[in-house]
Amino acid sequence: MIGLGCVTFGREINEEAAFAIMDYAYSAGIRHFDTAAAYGNGASEKIVGRWLASRRPSDITIATKLLPPFTHLSESLERLSRIDILYLHRWDRNIPPEIFNQGIPIGASNFTLEQLENLPFQYIQNNHNLAVSELSPELRQHCKKNNITIVTYSPLGAGFLTGKHQQGVQPGSRFDIMPGHQQVYFNEQAQQRLRKLQEVSARTGHSLVHLALAWALHQQDVSTVLIGGRTTAHIDQALQALAFNDEKIFAELISH
């Protein structure tokens, strides 16, 4: 299933553009919207909240995330008016036990298997794409055994898998705005995966974006893949990729 990641709202695109994307996503059948208190220092939550108030959809799941010390739930609730899934956005040794007694399903975002164990999480949301994955086989098995729903994000590796950064980081891109992301992707292993993607793309005639999205959208055990964007065309890309399912090509993409 495709979910809409709202990280660009209020940071890389304004409210008008964000509303257009949410309207388009909803009209296309996307019913899972994901934001976070940290996105734009609350701007994304505010924009999503205003969209919810003006459109009043009843058949939608709203997820948000809190950073440690996880004490600002009331502020997120005020901005959004409703929260259907609450993620702890980053591991912290001092997770308050009462966070699990809020009457909201609790998830873990960017947690390892060791951090996930022994806590009653119902969801996990980790980075997972052709270049970089924080979804190990052991973590998948743990989730399956404990009925933890897997959500993944960044199917295009924050734009890395589009190939547009090969001549240097593009101004205004995620890697430019958030330089810390560069060390995650600008390494030899990720570059090898990108080269393999380029080889398969050249041979099959399918674009890098189409293949990377399709691979991520058809991962076994993954319930929802969050896709972000700055225009409605990015929604169309994901929908087209969802309709493409070629196991032989997907296997080639991760072969050595």
Coordinates of C-alpha atoms in Angstrom, one line a residue:
M1 CA 0.0 0.0 0.0
I2 CA 1.1 3.5 -0.7
G3 CA 1.2 6.1 2.1
L4 CA 1.8 9.8 1.8
G5 CA 4.9 11.1 3.5
C6 CA 4.4 14.7 4.5
V7 CA 8.0 15.7 5.3
T8 CA 8.2 18.3 2.5
F9 CA 5.2 20.3 3.8
G10 CA 6.1 23.7 5.2
R11 CA 9.7 23.1 4.6
E12 CA 10.2 22.5 0.9
I13 CA 6.7 23.3 -0.4
N14 CA 4.1 25.7 0.9
E15 CA 0.6 25.0 2.2
E16 CA -1.1 25.5 -1.1
A17 CA 1.1 23.0 -2.9
A18 CA 0.8 20.6 0.1
F19 CA -3.0 20.8 -0.1
A20 CA -2.9 20.0 -3.8
I21 CA -0.8 16.9 -3.1
M22 CA -3.0 15.7 -0.3
D23 CA -6.2 16.3 -2.4
Y24 CA -4.6 14.4 -5.3
A25 CA -3.4 11.6 -3.1
Y26 CA -6.8 11.2 -1.5
S27 CA -8.6 11.2 -4.8
A28 CA -6.1 8.4 -6.0
G29 CA -7.1 6.2 -3.0
I30 CA -4.2 6.9 -0.7
R31 CA -5.5 6.7 2.8
H32 CA -2.4 6.7 5.0
F33 CA -0.8 10.1 5.7
D34 CA 2.4 10.3 7.7
T35 CA 4.0 13.4 9.4
A36 CA 6.1 14.3 12.4
A37 CA 6.5 17.0 15.0
A38 CA 10.0 17.6 13.8
Y39 CA 9.1 18.2 10.1
G40 CA 9.4 21.9 9.7
N41 CA 9.3 22.4 13.5
G42 CA 5.6 21.5 13.5
A43 CA 4.7 23.1 10.2
S44 CA 3.9 19.8 8.5
E45 CA 1.5 18.8 11.3
K46 CA -0.2 22.2 11.1
I47 CA -0.7 21.9 7.4
V48 CA -2.0 18.4 7.6
G49 CA -4.3 19.4 10.5
R50 CA -5.7 22.3 8.5
W51 CA -6.3 20.0 5.5
L52 CA -8.1 17.5 7.8
A53 CA -10.3 20.3 9.2
S54 CA -11.3 21.6 5.8
R55 CA -11.8 18.2 4.1
R56 CA -13.0 16.1 7.0
P57 CA -12.2 12.7 5.6
S58 CA -13.4 9.8 7.7
D59 CA -11.6 7.0 6.1
I60 CA -8.0 8.0 6.6
T61 CA -5.1 7.0 8.9
I62 CA -3.0 9.8 10.4
A63 CA 0.4 9.0 11.8
T64 CA 2.9 11.3 13.4
K65 CA 6.2 11.0 15.3
L66 CA 7.7 12.5 18.5
L67 CA 11.3 12.9 19.3
P68 CA 12.7 12.2 22.8
P69 CA 11.7 12.8 25.6
F70 CA 8.3 12.1 24.0
T71 CA 6.5 14.6 26.2
H72 CA 4.8 16.9 23.6
L73 CA 1.9 14.7 22.4
S74 CA -0.6 17.3 23.4
E75 CA 1.0 19.8 21.0
S76 CA 0.8 17.3 18.1
L77 CA -2.8 16.6 19.0
E78 CA -3.6 20.3 19.0
R79 CA -2.1 20.7 15.5
L80 CA -3.6 17.6 14.0
S81 CA -6.8 17.1 16.0
R82 CA -6.4 13.3 15.7
I83 CA -3.6 10.8 15.7
D84 CA -4.2 7.2 14.7
I85 CA -0.6 6.0 15.0
L86 CA 2.1 7.6 17.2
Y87 CA 5.7 6.7 16.5
L88 CA 8.7 7.3 18.7
H89 CA 10.9 9.0 16.2
R90 CA 14.2 8.0 17.6
W91 CA 15.5 5.5 20.1
D92 CA 15.9 6.7 23.7
R93 CA 16.9 4.7 26.7
N94 CA 14.4 6.5 28.8
I95 CA 11.1 5.8 27.1
P96 CA 8.3 6.7 29.5
P97 CA 6.1 3.7 30.2
E98 CA 3.0 5.9 30.1
I99 CA 3.5 6.5 26.4
F100 CA 2.0 3.1 25.8
N101 CA -1.2 4.0 27.8
Q102 CA -2.4 6.9 25.6
G103 CA -5.1 4.8 23.8
I104 CA -3.1 5.3 20.5
P105 CA -1.2 2.5 18.7
I106 CA 2.5 3.1 19.3
G107 CA 5.2 2.5 16.7
A108 CA 9.0 2.8 16.6
S109 CA 10.7 4.7 13.8
N110 CA 14.4 4.2 13.1
F111 CA 14.9 1.5 15.7
T112 CA 17.1 -1.5 15.5
L113 CA 16.0 -5.0 16.3
E114 CA 17.6 -4.8 19.8
Q115 CA 15.9 -1.6 20.5
L116 CA 12.5 -2.9 19.3
E117 CA 12.6 -6.0 21.5
N118 CA 10.8 -6.2 24.8
L119 CA 8.6 -3.2 24.2
P120 CA 4.9 -3.4 23.0
F121 CA 5.2 -1.7 19.7
Q122 CA 2.5 -2.3 17.0
Y123 CA 4.3 -0.6 14.1
I124 CA 7.9 0.0 12.9
Q125 CA 8.8 2.6 10.3
N126 CA 12.4 2.3 8.9
N127 CA 14.3 3.4 5.9
H128 CA 14.3 0.8 3.1
N129 CA 15.3 1.1 -0.5
L130 CA 17.6 -0.4 -3.1
A131 CA 20.6 1.5 -1.8
V132 CA 20.2 1.5 2.0
S133 CA 18.1 -0.7 4.3
E134 CA 17.3 -0.6 8.0
L135 CA 15.1 -3.7 7.6
S136 CA 17.2 -6.7 8.3
P137 CA 15.9 -10.3 7.8
E138 CA 16.0 -10.7 11.6
L139 CA 14.0 -7.6 12.2
R140 CA 11.4 -8.8 9.6
Q141 CA 11.2 -12.1 11.4
H142 CA 10.7 -10.5 14.7
C143 CA 7.9 -8.3 13.3
K144 CA 6.2 -11.3 11.8
K145 CA 6.4 -13.3 15.0
N146 CA 5.0 -10.4 17.1
N147 CA 2.4 -9.0 14.7
I148 CA 4.3 -5.7 14.2
T149 CA 3.2 -3.9 11.0
I150 CA 6.1 -2.8 8.9
V151 CA 6.1 0.6 7.2
T152 CA 9.0 1.8 5.1
Y153 CA 10.1 5.2 3.8
S154 CA 12.4 6.8 1.3
P155 CA 11.9 4.4 -1.6
L156 CA 14.1 6.6 -3.8
G157 CA 16.7 7.2 -1.2
A158 CA 15.9 10.9 -0.8
G159 CA 16.6 11.2 -4.5
F160 CA 19.9 9.3 -4.5
L161 CA 18.4 6.5 -6.7
T162 CA 17.3 9.0 -9.3
G163 CA 21.0 9.5 -10.2
K164 CA 20.7 13.3 -10.1
H165 CA 23.4 13.7 -7.5
Q166 CA 26.2 11.9 -9.4
Q167 CA 27.9 15.2 -10.3
G168 CA 27.4 16.6 -6.9
V169 CA 24.6 17.5 -4.5
Q170 CA 21.8 19.4 -6.2
P171 CA 21.0 22.8 -4.6
G172 CA 17.6 22.8 -2.8
S173 CA 17.5 19.0 -2.7
R174 CA 17.0 16.9 0.5
F175 CA 20.7 16.3 0.7
D176 CA 21.3 20.0 0.5
I177 CA 18.7 21.0 3.1
M178 CA 19.6 18.1 5.4
P179 CA 23.4 17.4 4.9
G180 CA 23.4 14.7 7.5
H181 CA 21.7 12.4 4.9
Q182 CA 24.7 12.5 2.7
Q183 CA 26.8 10.1 4.8
V184 CA 24.0 7.5 4.6
Y185 CA 24.1 7.3 0.8
F186 CA 27.4 8.6 -0.5
N187 CA 29.4 5.5 0.1
E188 CA 30.6 2.6 -2.0
Q189 CA 27.9 0.1 -1.2
A190 CA 25.1 2.5 -2.1
Q191 CA 27.0 3.6 -5.2
Q192 CA 27.2 -0.1 -6.3
R193 CA 23.5 -0.5 -5.9
L194 CA 22.9 2.7 -8.0
R195 CA 25.2 1.4 -10.7
K196 CA 23.3 -1.9 -10.8
L197 CA 20.0 0.0 -11.0
Q198 CA 21.4 2.0 -13.9
E199 CA 22.5 -1.2 -15.7
V200 CA 19.0 -2.7 -15.4
S201 CA 17.4 0.5 -16.4
A202 CA 19.5 0.8 -19.6
R203 CA 18.8 -2.8 -20.6
T204 CA 15.0 -2.8 -19.9
G205 CA 14.1 0.7 -20.9
H206 CA 12.5 1.4 -17.5
S207 CA 13.5 4.6 -15.7
L208 CA 15.6 4.5 -12.5
V209 CA 12.7 6.1 -10.6
H210 CA 10.2 3.5 -11.9
L211 CA 12.3 0.5 -11.1
A212 CA 13.4 1.8 -7.6
L213 CA 9.8 2.6 -6.7
A214 CA 8.4 -0.6 -8.0
W215 CA 11.0 -2.7 -6.1
A216 CA 10.3 -0.9 -2.9
L217 CA 6.5 -1.1 -3.3
H218 CA 6.5 -4.9 -3.8
Q219 CA 8.6 -5.9 -0.8
Q220 CA 7.3 -8.9 1.1
D221 CA 6.1 -8.3 4.6
V222 CA 5.9 -4.5 4.1
S223 CA 2.5 -3.1 4.7
T224 CA 2.9 0.5 3.6
V225 CA 5.6 2.4 1.7
L226 CA 5.6 6.1 2.3
I227 CA 6.2 8.3 -0.8
G228 CA 6.9 12.0 -0.6
G229 CA 6.9 14.7 -3.2
R230 CA 6.7 18.3 -4.2
T231 CA 4.1 17.8 -7.0
T232 CA 1.2 15.6 -7.9
A233 CA 3.4 14.0 -10.6
H234 CA 5.3 12.2 -7.8
I235 CA 2.0 10.6 -6.8
D236 CA 1.5 9.4 -10.4
Q237 CA 5.0 7.9 -10.5
A238 CA 4.3 5.8 -7.4
L239 CA 0.9 4.6 -8.8
Q240 CA 2.5 3.6 -12.0
A241 CA 5.3 1.7 -10.2
L242 CA 2.7 0.0 -8.0
A243 CA 1.1 -1.5 -11.1
F244 CA 4.5 -2.9 -12.3
N245 CA 5.5 -6.2 -10.7
D246 CA 8.3 -8.1 -12.4
E247 CA 10.0 -10.5 -10.0
K248 CA 12.8 -11.3 -12.5
I249 CA 13.8 -7.7 -12.8
F250 CA 13.5 -7.1 -9.1
A251 CA 15.9 -10.0 -8.4
E252 CA 18.4 -8.6 -10.9
L253 CA 18.4 -5.2 -9.0
I254 CA 19.9 -6.8 -5.9
S255 CA 22.1 -9.4 -7.6
H256 CA 25.9 -9.0 -7.3

